[in-house]
Each structure stands twice: as structure tokens, then as C-alpha cells.
Amino acid sequence: EDKVVQSPLSLVVHEGDTVTLNCSYEVTNFRSLLWYKQEKKAPTFLFMLTSSGIEKKSGRLSSILDKKELFSILNITATQTGDSAVYLCAVADRGSTLGRLYFGRGTQLTVWP
Amino acid sequence: NAGVMQNPRHLVRRRGQEARLRCSPMKGHSHVYWYRQLPEEGLKFMVYLQKENIIDESGMPKERFSAEFPKEGPSILRIQQVVRGDSAAYFCASSSENIQYFGAGTRLSVL
């Protein structure tokens, strides 16, 4: 049973578009939610969210967490071809040992020039 | 500061052989995690280790799989008598302050 569900599974946009990626989760004792970007190599860390309603921002990327509704979104504005990747959402809960992450299947984003 | 280093990047084994995957954590990190990624699936936790200790191996198959993180040297994920179903990408991560940083993975192909 999936604890973390991402949508959409894939997304195709043109450069300059804005995209919103969704992540919903179901864990007993939430600790944190993390976003990663995975190209054909190592997943690279983007954000860690622990508190509701506080937006994290890095350049054209931003993310926010809603602990009441149990979801997070990742926004990318003015997309570029270099944003093409799989975006992974992961959740850590307090019930498991420190650091064990539950991952969603990812959203495959393709940005066309 | 070098990132998490995994080797080999690609590994091909025939059924019944042994596979050894290595992971060197980021400098200063003493926590290592192994995950497996099957096609069309998310990363699945396998095992969490600290130096010379296995903290949580609940995600690792009970047979044929083992992991270690010795006092000196890299962490090793060992798969004995590999089967085709072991073909996957195996990722290692190390952590600092609750953030896990991943290596580029080892892609294991079992013929």
C-alpha cells in the first residue's frame, strides 16, 4: 500500500510554462517531506518541509506543505528544458527509524523547447 | 566536498553469481541508507546502517541480501546467488540533519 502518491505521473509542457506537481501522503506520525529531482543520475535534494503553510523557495522552484490535508505541491515557473527530470516526493515518519524515507513513484516532467 | 560515491555504476551478473555494490558516504556523514528502484516503481528502503552497526534492515529480503558498513572503508551491499528479479537500480544515501543525499546508483543487470 503506497504511503506517498504523486500526480500526475507524467507531464509534458513547453518552455516558459508553469507547472504544479502534487504529492499526497499517509503516515501515522509525520516528521518531514522532501522533494528531489532525478535525472539520469543521483536524485538531488531540492526542499525539506516540516511546517504547514511556509513556502520554501529556490529560484524558479517553490514548495509548500499542508499537514491538515496531507499534501505538498512543487511549483516550477518559467520552465526550461533543463527542468526535464523525474521529481520525487518522499516522507519520513516518526514511527520509523530516523531517516527511513517512503517515496512516491515520481512525476516525469518533459519540457519542450 | 565530494558527494556520495557509488561503484560500479553498472554491473552485469549471471544468475547464481554474487554482486557487491559499494557506497562511500559524503565526508563527515556516518549514516548510510540503501534503496532499490525497480522499473516503474519508486525507491524502496532496504537498510539503514551506521558505522559497524545495522540499525534497520526491515526492508531487505531475509535471504541472499546482506549489508555492512565497516569502521574503515565503504558500505557494501552484497547479493548472493543473484536472480533476474534482482535486476534494478540500487541507490545509496548518506545523511546530515535529516536530509539524505544520494549517490548516482548502481544498475544491476542479471542475465
Tab-separated table of C-alpha atoms in Angstrom:
chain	number	residue	atom	x	y	z
A	1	GLU	CA	0.000	0.000	0.000
A	2	ASP	CA	1.506	3.284	-1.128
A	3	LYS	CA	2.097	5.794	1.605
A	4	VAL	CA	3.083	8.510	-0.882
A	5	VAL	CA	1.155	9.203	-4.083
A	6	GLN	CA	2.341	11.637	-6.701
A	7	SER	CA	0.377	13.118	-9.568
A	8	PRO	CA	0.459	13.419	-12.424
A	9	LEU	CA	2.745	10.533	-13.304
A	10	SER	CA	3.935	12.413	-16.369
A	11	LEU	CA	3.646	15.906	-17.693
A	12	VAL	CA	4.699	17.498	-20.979
A	13	VAL	CA	4.928	21.270	-21.259
A	14	HIS	CA	6.620	23.931	-23.359
A	15	GLU	CA	9.373	26.205	-22.189
A	16	GLY	CA	8.009	29.112	-20.215
A	17	ASP	CA	5.009	27.243	-18.845
A	18	THR	CA	4.336	26.979	-15.125
A	19	VAL	CA	3.791	23.519	-13.656
A	20	THR	CA	2.432	22.212	-10.376
A	21	LEU	CA	3.372	18.765	-9.124
A	22	ASN	CA	1.348	17.116	-6.402
A	23	CYS	CA	2.256	14.794	-3.563
A	24	SER	CA	-0.186	13.320	-1.065
A	25	TYR	CA	0.875	11.128	1.808
A	26	GLU	CA	-0.448	8.968	4.551
A	27	VAL	CA	1.812	8.342	7.526
A	28	THR	CA	0.962	7.900	11.153
A	29	ASN	CA	3.374	10.382	12.711
A	30	PHE	CA	4.662	12.792	10.118
A	31	ARG	CA	8.185	14.105	10.507
A	32	SER	CA	9.116	15.740	7.189
A	33	LEU	CA	8.525	15.757	3.455
A	34	LEU	CA	11.334	16.033	0.931
A	35	TRP	CA	11.448	16.781	-2.791
A	36	TYR	CA	14.185	15.501	-5.074
A	37	LYS	CA	14.986	15.947	-8.753
A	38	GLN	CA	16.218	12.828	-10.527
A	39	GLU	CA	17.842	12.999	-13.930
A	40	LYS	CA	19.866	10.089	-15.277
A	41	LYS	CA	21.942	10.029	-12.144
A	42	ALA	CA	21.692	10.791	-8.453
A	43	PRO	CA	18.454	12.201	-7.048
A	44	THR	CA	19.385	15.707	-5.989
A	45	PHE	CA	17.842	17.336	-2.951
A	46	LEU	CA	15.508	20.277	-3.526
A	47	PHE	CA	13.488	21.007	-0.382
A	48	MET	CA	12.638	19.680	3.033
A	49	LEU	CA	9.320	20.736	4.542
A	50	THR	CA	8.259	20.252	8.130
A	51	SER	CA	5.733	23.010	8.846
A	52	SER	CA	2.419	23.788	7.205
A	53	GLY	CA	1.940	26.921	5.164
A	54	ILE	CA	5.572	28.005	4.989
A	55	GLU	CA	6.748	28.254	1.410
A	56	LYS	CA	10.258	27.174	0.562
A	57	LYS	CA	11.703	28.864	-2.490
A	58	SER	CA	14.780	28.415	-4.610
A	59	GLY	CA	14.930	30.364	-7.841
A	60	ARG	CA	12.041	29.302	-10.044
A	61	LEU	CA	11.108	26.410	-7.763
A	62	SER	CA	8.905	26.646	-4.712
A	63	SER	CA	7.116	24.205	-2.471
A	64	ILE	CA	4.576	24.260	0.308
A	65	LEU	CA	3.152	21.737	2.727
A	66	ASP	CA	-0.383	21.295	4.060
A	67	LYS	CA	-0.261	18.984	7.083
A	68	LYS	CA	-4.005	19.151	7.626
A	69	GLU	CA	-4.834	17.904	4.136
A	70	LEU	CA	-1.675	15.757	3.958
A	71	PHE	CA	-0.207	17.021	0.722
A	72	SER	CA	2.509	19.135	-0.767
A	73	ILE	CA	2.957	20.864	-4.095
A	74	LEU	CA	6.060	21.717	-6.044
A	75	ASN	CA	5.784	24.662	-8.411
A	76	ILE	CA	8.148	25.437	-11.238
A	77	THR	CA	7.686	28.744	-13.034
A	78	ALA	CA	9.075	29.723	-16.441
A	79	THR	CA	10.127	26.138	-17.129
A	80	GLN	CA	13.297	25.408	-19.088
A	81	THR	CA	14.427	22.284	-20.931
A	82	GLY	CA	16.880	21.679	-18.105
A	83	ASP	CA	13.951	21.146	-15.765
A	84	SER	CA	13.139	17.900	-17.582
A	85	ALA	CA	13.536	15.165	-14.987
A	86	VAL	CA	11.646	12.902	-12.623
A	87	TYR	CA	10.581	14.732	-9.487
A	88	LEU	CA	10.405	12.562	-6.404
A	89	CYS	CA	8.480	13.176	-3.227
A	90	ALA	CA	9.464	11.357	-0.026
A	91	VAL	CA	8.116	11.328	3.508
A	92	ALA	CA	9.719	10.442	6.811
A	93	ASP	CA	7.566	9.472	9.760
A	94	ARG	CA	8.421	9.457	13.428
A	95	GLY	CA	7.295	5.873	13.815
A	96	SER	CA	10.171	4.512	11.777
A	97	THR	CA	13.833	4.726	12.446
A	98	LEU	CA	15.437	8.049	11.802
A	99	GLY	CA	15.930	8.630	8.127
A	100	ARG	CA	13.844	5.883	6.518
A	101	LEU	CA	12.038	7.551	3.638
A	102	TYR	CA	8.877	6.475	1.812
A	103	PHE	CA	8.974	7.548	-1.824
A	104	GLY	CA	6.282	8.152	-4.388
A	105	ARG	CA	6.701	6.866	-7.926
A	106	GLY	CA	7.667	10.288	-9.190
A	107	THR	CA	6.396	12.717	-11.800
A	108	GLN	CA	8.182	12.603	-15.148
A	109	LEU	CA	8.369	16.197	-16.399
A	110	THR	CA	9.309	16.855	-20.009
A	111	VAL	CA	9.870	20.426	-21.127
A	112	TRP	CA	9.924	21.012	-24.882
A	113	PRO	CA	11.778	23.958	-26.366
B	1	ASN	CA	33.264	18.150	-0.817
B	2	ALA	CA	32.696	15.045	-2.874
B	3	GLY	CA	29.186	13.671	-2.931
B	4	VAL	CA	28.070	10.147	-2.210
B	5	MET	CA	30.139	7.827	-4.370
B	6	GLN	CA	28.845	4.513	-5.629
B	7	ASN	CA	30.612	1.924	-7.694
B	8	PRO	CA	30.368	0.302	-10.016
B	9	ARG	CA	27.855	2.341	-11.986
B	10	HIS	CA	26.827	-0.695	-13.978
B	11	LEU	CA	27.162	-4.318	-13.002
B	12	VAL	CA	26.262	-7.360	-15.052
B	13	ARG	CA	25.995	-10.762	-13.415
B	14	ARG	CA	24.751	-14.159	-14.475
B	15	ARG	CA	22.179	-15.973	-12.403
B	16	GLY	CA	23.781	-17.588	-9.371
B	17	GLN	CA	26.723	-15.198	-9.154
B	18	GLU	CA	27.394	-12.703	-6.380
B	19	ALA	CA	27.011	-8.942	-6.679
B	20	ARG	CA	28.868	-6.460	-4.482
B	21	LEU	CA	27.832	-2.838	-4.530
B	22	ARG	CA	29.915	-0.177	-2.806
B	23	CYS	CA	28.999	3.161	-1.313
B	24	SER	CA	31.221	5.832	0.196
B	25	PRO	CA	29.195	8.436	2.097
B	26	MET	CA	29.797	12.153	1.990
B	27	LYS	CA	32.640	13.342	4.167
B	28	GLY	CA	31.526	13.644	7.760
B	29	HIS	CA	28.390	11.501	7.323
B	30	SER	CA	28.151	8.357	9.399
B	31	HIS	CA	24.653	7.233	8.385
B	32	VAL	CA	24.150	5.204	5.228
B	33	TYR	CA	20.916	4.017	3.615
B	34	TRP	CA	20.329	1.664	0.713
B	35	TYR	CA	17.298	1.838	-1.570
B	36	ARG	CA	16.230	-0.231	-4.559
B	37	GLN	CA	14.390	1.141	-7.552
B	38	LEU	CA	12.576	-1.265	-9.834
B	39	PRO	CA	11.295	-0.138	-13.250
B	40	GLU	CA	8.140	1.979	-12.979
B	41	GLU	CA	8.367	1.994	-9.189
B	42	GLY	CA	9.559	4.420	-6.548
B	43	LEU	CA	12.632	3.946	-4.425
B	44	LYS	CA	12.108	1.325	-1.729
B	45	PHE	CA	14.038	1.391	1.525
B	46	MET	CA	16.238	-1.614	2.175
B	47	VAL	CA	18.597	-0.981	5.081
B	48	TYR	CA	19.984	1.737	7.343
B	49	LEU	CA	23.479	1.464	8.795
B	50	GLN	CA	25.811	3.407	10.992
B	51	LYS	CA	29.474	2.599	11.359
B	52	GLU	CA	29.742	-1.083	12.327
B	53	ASN	CA	26.010	-1.292	13.131
B	54	ILE	CA	22.880	-2.255	11.269
B	55	ILE	CA	20.129	-0.003	12.610
B	56	ASP	CA	17.174	-1.100	10.471
B	57	GLU	CA	17.182	-3.884	7.895
B	58	SER	CA	13.444	-4.366	7.738
B	59	GLY	CA	13.296	-3.516	4.036
B	60	MET	CA	15.878	-6.056	2.985
B	61	PRO	CA	14.971	-9.584	1.814
B	62	LYS	CA	15.801	-12.113	4.502
B	63	GLU	CA	17.795	-14.364	2.220
B	64	ARG	CA	20.720	-13.693	-0.109
B	65	PHE	CA	20.997	-9.995	0.818
B	66	SER	CA	23.379	-8.540	3.384
B	67	ALA	CA	24.871	-5.147	4.126
B	68	GLU	CA	27.741	-3.821	6.157
B	69	PHE	CA	29.387	-0.521	6.960
B	70	PRO	CA	32.790	-1.257	8.475
B	71	LYS	CA	34.822	1.081	10.611
B	72	GLU	CA	37.125	1.673	7.670
B	73	GLY	CA	36.081	1.661	4.037
B	74	PRO	CA	32.825	1.900	2.132
B	75	SER	CA	29.462	0.381	2.876
B	76	ILE	CA	28.849	-2.833	0.950
B	77	LEU	CA	25.542	-4.263	-0.226
B	78	ARG	CA	26.018	-7.908	-1.094
B	79	ILE	CA	23.617	-10.052	-3.065
B	80	GLN	CA	24.397	-13.735	-3.241
B	81	GLN	CA	23.133	-16.119	-5.927
B	82	VAL	CA	21.507	-13.347	-7.919
B	83	VAL	CA	18.266	-13.966	-9.795
B	84	ARG	CA	16.703	-11.999	-12.639
B	85	GLY	CA	14.321	-10.310	-10.228
B	86	ASP	CA	17.299	-8.625	-8.554
B	87	SER	CA	17.838	-6.513	-11.676
B	88	ALA	CA	17.270	-2.944	-10.539
B	89	ALA	CA	18.976	0.323	-9.690
B	90	TYR	CA	20.430	0.362	-6.186
B	91	PHE	CA	20.904	3.751	-4.600
B	92	CYS	CA	22.877	4.661	-1.545
B	93	ALA	CA	22.326	7.785	0.529
B	94	SER	CA	24.083	9.380	3.461
B	95	SER	CA	22.565	11.904	5.783
B	96	SER	CA	23.175	15.013	7.742
B	97	GLU	CA	20.482	16.815	9.733
B	98	ASN	CA	17.665	14.611	8.424
B	99	ILE	CA	18.438	15.292	4.760
B	100	GLN	CA	19.558	12.308	2.707
B	101	TYR	CA	21.957	12.877	-0.169
B	102	PHE	CA	22.049	10.236	-2.855
B	103	GLY	CA	24.707	8.662	-4.984
B	104	ALA	CA	24.297	8.056	-8.712
B	105	GLY	CA	23.310	4.443	-8.162
B	106	THR	CA	24.467	1.064	-9.385
B	107	ARG	CA	22.430	-0.525	-12.150
B	108	LEU	CA	22.496	-4.272	-11.715
B	109	SER	CA	21.549	-6.456	-14.643
B	110	VAL	CA	21.182	-10.170	-14.121
B	111	LEU	CA	21.401	-12.281	-17.256
